[in-house]
Short mmCIF file of C-alpha atoms in Angstrom, two decimals:
data_model
loop_
_atom_site.label_atom_id
_atom_site.label_comp_id
_atom_site.label_asym_id
_atom_site.label_seq_id
_atom_site.Cartn_x
_atom_site.Cartn_y
_atom_site.Cartn_z
CA MET S 1 0.18 0.01 -0.10
CA LYS S 2 2.59 2.30 1.07
CA ARG S 3 4.76 1.41 -1.90
CA ARG S 4 1.65 2.46 -4.32
CA LYS S 5 1.48 5.38 -2.41
CA PHE S 6 5.02 6.56 -3.26
CA LEU S 7 4.06 5.61 -7.35
CA LYS S 8 1.55 6.98 -7.44
CA ASN S 9 3.18 10.70 -5.87
CA SER S 10 5.82 9.91 -7.27
CA SER S 11 3.68 9.96 -10.61
CA LEU S 12 2.35 13.01 -9.45
CA SER S 13 5.84 14.68 -8.84
CA THR S 14 6.96 14.27 -11.78
CA ALA S 15 4.47 15.55 -13.49
CA GLY S 16 4.64 18.46 -12.33
CA ILE S 17 8.32 18.90 -12.99
CA PHE S 18 7.28 17.45 -16.69
CA SER S 19 4.95 20.38 -16.72
CA ALA S 20 6.84 22.29 -14.66
CA SER S 21 8.43 22.30 -17.02
CA ILE S 22 6.91 23.07 -20.44
CA LEU S 23 5.62 25.47 -18.52
CA SER S 24 9.25 27.47 -17.90
CA ALA S 25 9.53 26.32 -22.14
CA CYS S 26 6.48 28.04 -22.97
CA GLU S 27 7.46 30.71 -20.77
CA ALA S 28 10.72 31.18 -22.39
CA ASP S 29 9.25 31.37 -26.00
CA LYS S 30 6.42 34.13 -24.41
CA LYS S 31 9.26 36.18 -23.29
CA HIS S 32 11.29 35.42 -26.98
CA LEU S 33 8.81 36.11 -29.08
CA LEU S 34 8.15 39.62 -26.75
CA VAL S 35 11.64 40.39 -27.28
CA ASN S 36 11.08 39.80 -30.99
CA GLU S 37 8.03 42.11 -30.53
CA ILE S 38 9.82 45.23 -29.10
CA LEU S 39 13.37 45.02 -31.18
CA LYS S 40 10.36 46.55 -34.36
CA PRO S 41 13.10 48.82 -36.52
CA ILE S 42 13.83 52.34 -34.77
CA VAL S 43 16.17 55.44 -35.28
CA ILE S 44 16.90 58.13 -33.19
CA ALA S 45 19.57 61.55 -34.12
CA THR S 46 20.23 64.61 -32.20
CA TRP S 47 18.21 67.55 -33.78
CA ASP S 48 15.44 67.65 -35.65
CA VAL S 49 16.82 66.49 -38.85
CA PRO S 50 13.97 64.99 -40.68
CA ASN S 51 15.29 64.35 -43.85
CA ALA S 52 18.09 62.26 -42.15
CA THR S 53 16.56 60.01 -39.65
CA ASN S 54 13.63 59.58 -43.66
CA LYS S 55 16.84 58.46 -45.10
CA ALA S 56 17.97 55.78 -42.20
CA TRP S 57 13.71 54.16 -42.25
CA GLN S 58 14.01 53.80 -46.00
CA VAL S 59 17.43 51.37 -45.22
CA LEU S 60 15.56 49.57 -42.04
CA SER S 61 12.47 48.81 -43.92
CA GLU S 62 13.71 47.32 -46.80
CA THR S 63 15.75 45.12 -43.80
CA GLY S 64 18.79 46.67 -44.32
CA THR S 65 21.10 46.97 -41.76
CA ALA S 66 21.22 49.89 -38.84
CA LEU S 67 24.47 50.01 -39.82
CA ASP S 68 23.78 51.23 -43.16
CA ALA S 69 21.07 53.66 -41.78
CA VAL S 70 23.20 55.46 -40.09
CA GLU S 71 25.54 55.64 -42.35
CA GLN S 72 23.48 56.54 -45.15
CA GLY S 73 21.14 58.85 -42.66
CA VAL S 74 23.40 61.32 -41.91
CA MET S 75 25.22 61.87 -45.29
CA ILE S 76 22.01 63.31 -45.57
CA GLU S 77 22.89 66.29 -43.87
CA GLU S 78 26.80 65.86 -44.83
CA ALA S 79 25.51 66.92 -48.06
CA ASP S 80 23.85 69.36 -47.17
CA ILE S 81 25.14 72.94 -47.59
CA ASN S 82 22.27 73.95 -45.85
CA ASN S 83 23.89 73.00 -42.75
CA GLN S 84 27.02 74.68 -41.55
CA SER S 85 27.67 72.48 -38.52
CA VAL S 86 28.21 69.34 -41.02
CA GLY S 87 29.61 68.36 -43.63
CA LYS S 88 29.55 70.25 -46.97
CA GLY S 89 28.88 73.42 -46.45
CA GLY S 90 30.32 73.57 -42.32
CA ARG S 91 31.75 76.43 -41.02
CA PRO S 92 36.05 76.95 -41.18
CA ASP S 93 38.59 76.99 -38.39
CA ARG S 94 40.20 80.45 -37.81
CA GLU S 95 42.10 80.04 -41.19
CA GLY S 96 39.56 79.47 -43.25
CA ASN S 97 39.64 76.06 -43.21
CA VAL S 98 36.80 73.05 -43.43
CA THR S 99 37.06 70.07 -41.27
CA LEU S 100 35.61 66.59 -40.62
CA ASP S 101 36.52 64.68 -38.46
CA ALA S 102 32.86 61.66 -38.08
CA CYS S 103 32.52 58.13 -36.59
CA ILE S 104 31.06 54.90 -36.94
CA MET S 105 29.92 51.91 -34.69
CA ASP S 106 28.86 48.25 -35.47
CA LYS S 107 26.98 45.36 -33.43
CA ASP S 108 30.71 43.55 -33.31
CA SER S 109 31.72 46.91 -31.65
CA ASN S 110 33.69 47.61 -35.43
CA CYS S 111 35.02 50.87 -35.13
CA GLY S 112 36.93 53.13 -37.41
CA ALA S 113 37.47 57.29 -37.16
CA VAL S 114 38.44 60.43 -38.64
CA VAL S 115 39.32 63.34 -37.82
CA CYS S 116 41.34 66.77 -39.22
CA LEU S 117 39.50 64.82 -42.87
CA GLN S 118 39.84 68.66 -45.15
CA ASN S 119 38.00 68.50 -49.09
CA ILE S 120 35.08 65.06 -48.93
CA VAL S 121 31.40 65.72 -48.27
CA HIS S 122 31.26 62.29 -45.79
CA PRO S 123 33.08 61.36 -43.87
CA ILE S 124 31.65 59.09 -41.94
CA SER S 125 32.38 57.05 -45.03
CA VAL S 126 35.05 57.16 -45.09
CA ALA S 127 34.90 56.58 -41.72
CA ARG S 128 33.40 53.18 -42.38
CA LYS S 129 36.41 52.69 -44.59
CA VAL S 130 39.20 52.89 -42.55
CA MET S 131 36.68 50.20 -39.65
CA GLU S 132 35.98 47.60 -42.79
CA ASP S 133 39.38 47.96 -44.77
CA THR S 134 42.61 48.81 -42.18
CA PRO S 135 43.05 47.41 -38.52
CA HIS S 136 42.98 50.72 -37.34
CA VAL S 137 40.64 52.63 -35.61
CA MET S 138 41.47 56.19 -36.26
CA LEU S 139 42.60 57.93 -39.15
CA ALA S 140 43.89 61.97 -39.10
CA GLY S 141 44.31 65.17 -41.15
CA LYS S 142 46.18 64.45 -44.78
CA GLY S 143 46.45 60.81 -43.96
CA ALA S 144 42.66 60.09 -43.88
CA GLU S 145 42.70 62.42 -46.36
CA LEU S 146 44.90 60.54 -48.75
CA PHE S 147 43.44 57.43 -47.95
CA ALA S 148 40.64 58.14 -49.19
CA TYR S 149 40.95 59.81 -52.66
CA GLU S 150 43.17 55.50 -52.39
CA LYS S 151 39.31 54.51 -51.74
CA GLY S 152 38.03 56.45 -55.21
CA PHE S 153 36.51 59.36 -53.20
CA LYS S 154 36.69 62.36 -54.78
CA LYS S 155 38.46 65.95 -54.51
CA GLU S 156 35.52 68.83 -53.70
CA ASN S 157 35.55 72.05 -51.69
CA LEU S 158 33.42 72.58 -48.79
CA LEU S 159 33.38 75.83 -48.31
CA SER S 160 29.69 77.96 -49.74
CA GLU S 161 29.25 81.39 -50.19
CA LYS S 162 27.98 81.64 -47.39
CA SER S 163 30.50 80.44 -44.58
CA LYS S 164 33.08 81.58 -46.27
CA ALA S 165 31.03 85.64 -45.81
CA GLU S 166 30.04 85.29 -42.30
CA TRP S 167 34.10 84.03 -42.15
CA ILE S 168 35.22 87.11 -43.44
CA GLU S 169 32.94 88.47 -40.68
CA TRP S 170 34.03 86.92 -38.12
CA LYS S 171 37.75 87.94 -38.31
CA LYS S 172 37.19 91.87 -38.29
CA THR S 173 36.46 91.02 -34.59
CA SER S 174 37.17 87.64 -33.91
CA LYS S 175 35.94 87.06 -30.78
CA TYR S 176 35.69 83.13 -30.11
CA LYS S 177 31.86 82.12 -28.03
CA PRO S 178 30.25 79.13 -28.60
CA ILE S 179 26.97 80.41 -28.86
CA ILE S 180 23.78 77.39 -27.34
CA ASN S 181 21.96 75.85 -30.22
CA ILE S 182 23.08 78.29 -32.43
CA GLU S 183 23.37 75.74 -34.42
CA ASN S 184 19.72 74.38 -34.16
CA HIS S 185 21.56 71.13 -36.21
CA ASP S 186 24.55 71.23 -34.65
CA THR S 187 26.44 67.82 -34.80
CA ILE S 188 24.14 64.79 -36.35
CA GLY S 189 24.93 61.84 -34.17
CA MET S 190 22.82 58.68 -34.77
CA LEU S 191 21.50 55.53 -32.93
CA ALA S 192 19.51 52.68 -34.84
CA ILE S 193 17.85 49.30 -34.32
CA ASP S 194 17.45 46.72 -37.72
CA ARG S 195 14.87 43.82 -37.48
CA LYS S 196 16.75 41.66 -36.63
CA GLY S 197 17.38 43.60 -33.37
CA ASP S 198 21.62 44.68 -33.82
CA ILE S 199 22.64 47.57 -33.38
CA ALA S 200 24.67 51.39 -34.89
CA GLY S 201 25.44 54.65 -34.28
CA ALA S 202 27.09 56.69 -35.86
CA CYS S 203 28.20 60.59 -35.84
CA THR S 204 29.77 63.17 -37.71
CA THR S 205 30.22 67.19 -37.76
CA SER S 206 32.35 70.05 -39.15
CA GLY S 207 33.18 71.35 -35.44
CA MET S 208 32.94 74.50 -33.74
CA ALA S 209 32.88 77.12 -35.61
CA TYR S 210 35.92 79.47 -36.31
CA LYS S 211 37.14 76.89 -33.41
CA ILE S 212 41.99 76.60 -33.88
CA ALA S 213 42.98 75.11 -36.19
CA GLY S 214 43.59 71.33 -35.75
CA ARG S 215 40.78 71.09 -32.40
CA VAL S 216 38.49 68.29 -31.67
CA GLY S 217 35.85 67.64 -30.15
CA ASP S 218 34.13 64.47 -28.66
CA SER S 219 32.70 63.51 -32.51
CA PRO S 220 34.85 61.29 -33.96
CA ILE S 221 36.06 59.81 -30.85
CA ILE S 222 33.83 55.55 -29.76
CA GLY S 223 33.45 56.10 -25.86
CA ALA S 224 32.59 59.91 -26.29
CA GLY S 225 31.03 61.14 -28.62
CA LEU S 226 29.73 58.06 -30.00
CA PHE S 227 29.60 53.92 -28.76
CA ILE S 228 27.54 50.66 -29.42
CA ASP S 229 27.06 47.95 -26.55
CA ASN S 230 24.80 45.22 -28.77
CA GLU S 231 24.30 43.72 -25.88
CA VAL S 232 22.39 46.87 -23.36
CA GLY S 233 21.99 49.66 -26.92
CA GLY S 234 23.85 52.97 -27.86
CA ALA S 235 24.50 56.16 -26.90
CA THR S 236 25.58 59.69 -28.92
CA ALA S 237 26.00 63.58 -28.08
CA THR S 238 25.95 66.17 -28.93
CA GLY S 239 27.26 70.62 -28.25
CA VAL S 240 30.46 71.02 -26.45
CA GLY S 241 33.13 68.42 -26.94
CA GLU S 242 35.85 68.89 -25.10
CA GLU S 243 32.90 68.25 -21.70
CA VAL S 244 31.99 65.23 -23.54
CA VAL S 245 35.56 64.07 -23.77
CA ARG S 246 35.98 64.41 -19.63
CA THR S 247 33.49 62.72 -19.28
CA VAL S 248 33.61 60.07 -21.99
CA GLY S 249 30.11 60.95 -21.98
CA SER S 250 28.30 58.62 -24.93
CA PHE S 251 30.32 55.48 -23.09
CA LEU S 252 29.58 56.47 -19.99
CA ILE S 253 25.10 56.49 -20.56
CA VAL S 254 25.36 52.64 -21.96
CA GLU S 255 27.48 51.73 -18.65
CA LEU S 256 24.47 53.19 -16.63
CA MET S 257 22.32 51.12 -19.08
CA ARG S 258 23.75 47.86 -18.88
CA GLN S 259 22.80 48.87 -14.91
CA GLY S 260 19.26 48.98 -15.43
CA LYS S 261 18.79 52.16 -15.95
CA THR S 262 16.19 53.35 -18.70
CA PRO S 263 17.91 55.61 -21.21
CA GLN S 264 15.91 58.48 -20.05
CA GLN S 265 17.61 57.73 -16.46
CA ALA S 266 21.07 56.95 -18.45
CA CYS S 267 20.60 60.46 -20.26
CA GLU S 268 19.67 62.34 -17.58
CA GLU S 269 22.70 61.51 -14.69
CA GLY S 270 25.65 61.57 -18.63
CA VAL S 271 24.59 65.89 -17.97
CA LYS S 272 24.72 65.60 -14.52
CA ARG S 273 28.31 64.23 -14.24
CA ILE S 274 29.90 67.12 -16.63
CA ILE S 275 26.96 70.02 -14.46
CA SER S 276 28.98 68.57 -11.36
CA LYS S 277 32.35 69.18 -12.57
CA ASN S 278 31.09 72.85 -13.87
CA LYS S 279 29.19 74.20 -10.91
CA GLU S 280 30.63 77.53 -11.46
CA LYS S 281 29.62 77.33 -15.17
CA LEU S 282 26.49 76.58 -16.89
CA ASP S 283 27.26 78.64 -19.90
CA PHE S 284 27.70 75.87 -21.99
CA GLN S 285 24.91 72.74 -24.19
CA ILE S 286 25.29 69.35 -24.29
CA GLY S 287 23.01 66.27 -25.30
CA PHE S 288 22.53 62.76 -25.31
CA ILE S 289 20.67 60.58 -26.47
CA ALA S 290 21.21 56.77 -26.46
CA ILE S 291 18.97 53.16 -27.40
CA ASN S 292 18.25 50.37 -25.29
CA LYS S 293 18.39 47.22 -26.47
CA ASN S 294 14.49 47.39 -26.26
CA GLY S 295 13.97 49.99 -28.37
CA GLU S 296 13.10 52.10 -26.05
CA THR S 297 14.91 55.57 -26.16
CA GLY S 298 15.69 58.72 -24.15
CA GLY S 299 17.26 62.33 -24.42
CA TYR S 300 18.93 65.43 -22.11
CA CYS S 301 20.83 67.78 -22.08
CA ILE S 302 21.71 71.46 -19.84
CA GLN S 303 20.36 73.81 -21.20
CA PRO S 304 17.00 73.51 -22.94
CA GLY S 305 16.54 74.21 -26.85
CA PHE S 306 17.86 70.70 -28.10
CA THR S 307 16.39 68.08 -29.59
CA TYR S 308 16.58 65.11 -31.37
CA ARG S 309 13.50 63.02 -34.10
CA VAL S 310 13.07 59.56 -33.47
CA TYR S 311 11.39 57.34 -36.31
CA SER S 312 9.78 53.75 -35.65
CA GLU S 313 6.30 52.18 -36.66
CA LYS S 314 4.41 55.00 -34.53
CA GLY S 315 5.24 57.08 -36.64
CA HIS S 316 8.53 60.51 -36.86
CA VAL S 317 8.35 62.63 -34.10
CA ASN S 318 10.70 65.36 -33.03
CA ASN S 319 10.59 65.85 -29.15
CA LYS S 320 11.66 68.37 -26.91
CA ALA S 321 14.32 66.95 -24.98
CA SER S 322 13.93 67.46 -21.10
CA SER S 323 17.11 70.24 -20.01
CA TYR S 324 18.26 70.97 -16.92
CA ILE S 325 18.31 74.61 -16.43
CA SER S 326 14.89 75.41 -16.51
CA THR S 327 13.25 78.09 -20.18
#
């Protein structure tokens, strides 16, 4: 009798374990499906750049990779002569030369960058060539320019008549003080997730107007102006690059997301780290945007006025970022 009771209880226990295993597997599958459902294509970029995000979304919609999307997206702004802080038509340095900086990073942590590049419209594409065709991460100045020519890029004058006229006018006083949000575009940093759930990012700029020749900010620096971790998410920055470099801002934000913070919380903490080192002087702008593996986004800045654009299946929206200093 005791034996039959034991066998009955054993059978029930086994059935219970088996059922629990099935339920656990079902829950895992459900969770997996849920994650895949969340990971819809999405692109986010600094500032109100609808043409750029539209191009990136087009690439993602056609089952393109996140890497292709961010490259082709920011190329729109690099070629826009009316955007005076990115690519062709960018404001020159004090010597009248337009020098460009850019970096790109893929899902496998491969990255490439160019700094102080002249005479090439698309530094982001040269950065990608550095990443894919060389053992290096960064090329600078004349070396980067010669490499671009070797890869088939054409030489082109980047100084537009408008930017040239403004530079000549600036030389009359030569006052050098970054004006908050003067660009209303500024550096363009872009992050994307494709249909496979992979993340990539790109960042490109002509830098501060009338900077000292040779100056490089955060934009082409992996970990400062841009950072991607395909297990966690990505972040990119805009504003006075020196302050972002000092805190390795984009890397910090991704690590904060790894620790469990949302993209919004991470961006806010990233800005606050910079503020803590500049308590007596906040006369500059810094803005961060971030995205995590689930497609959640966030943005935060020091001064009001920074916006970021998001394109997903929910629509194409320009978002006003919350700021440390209120209006």
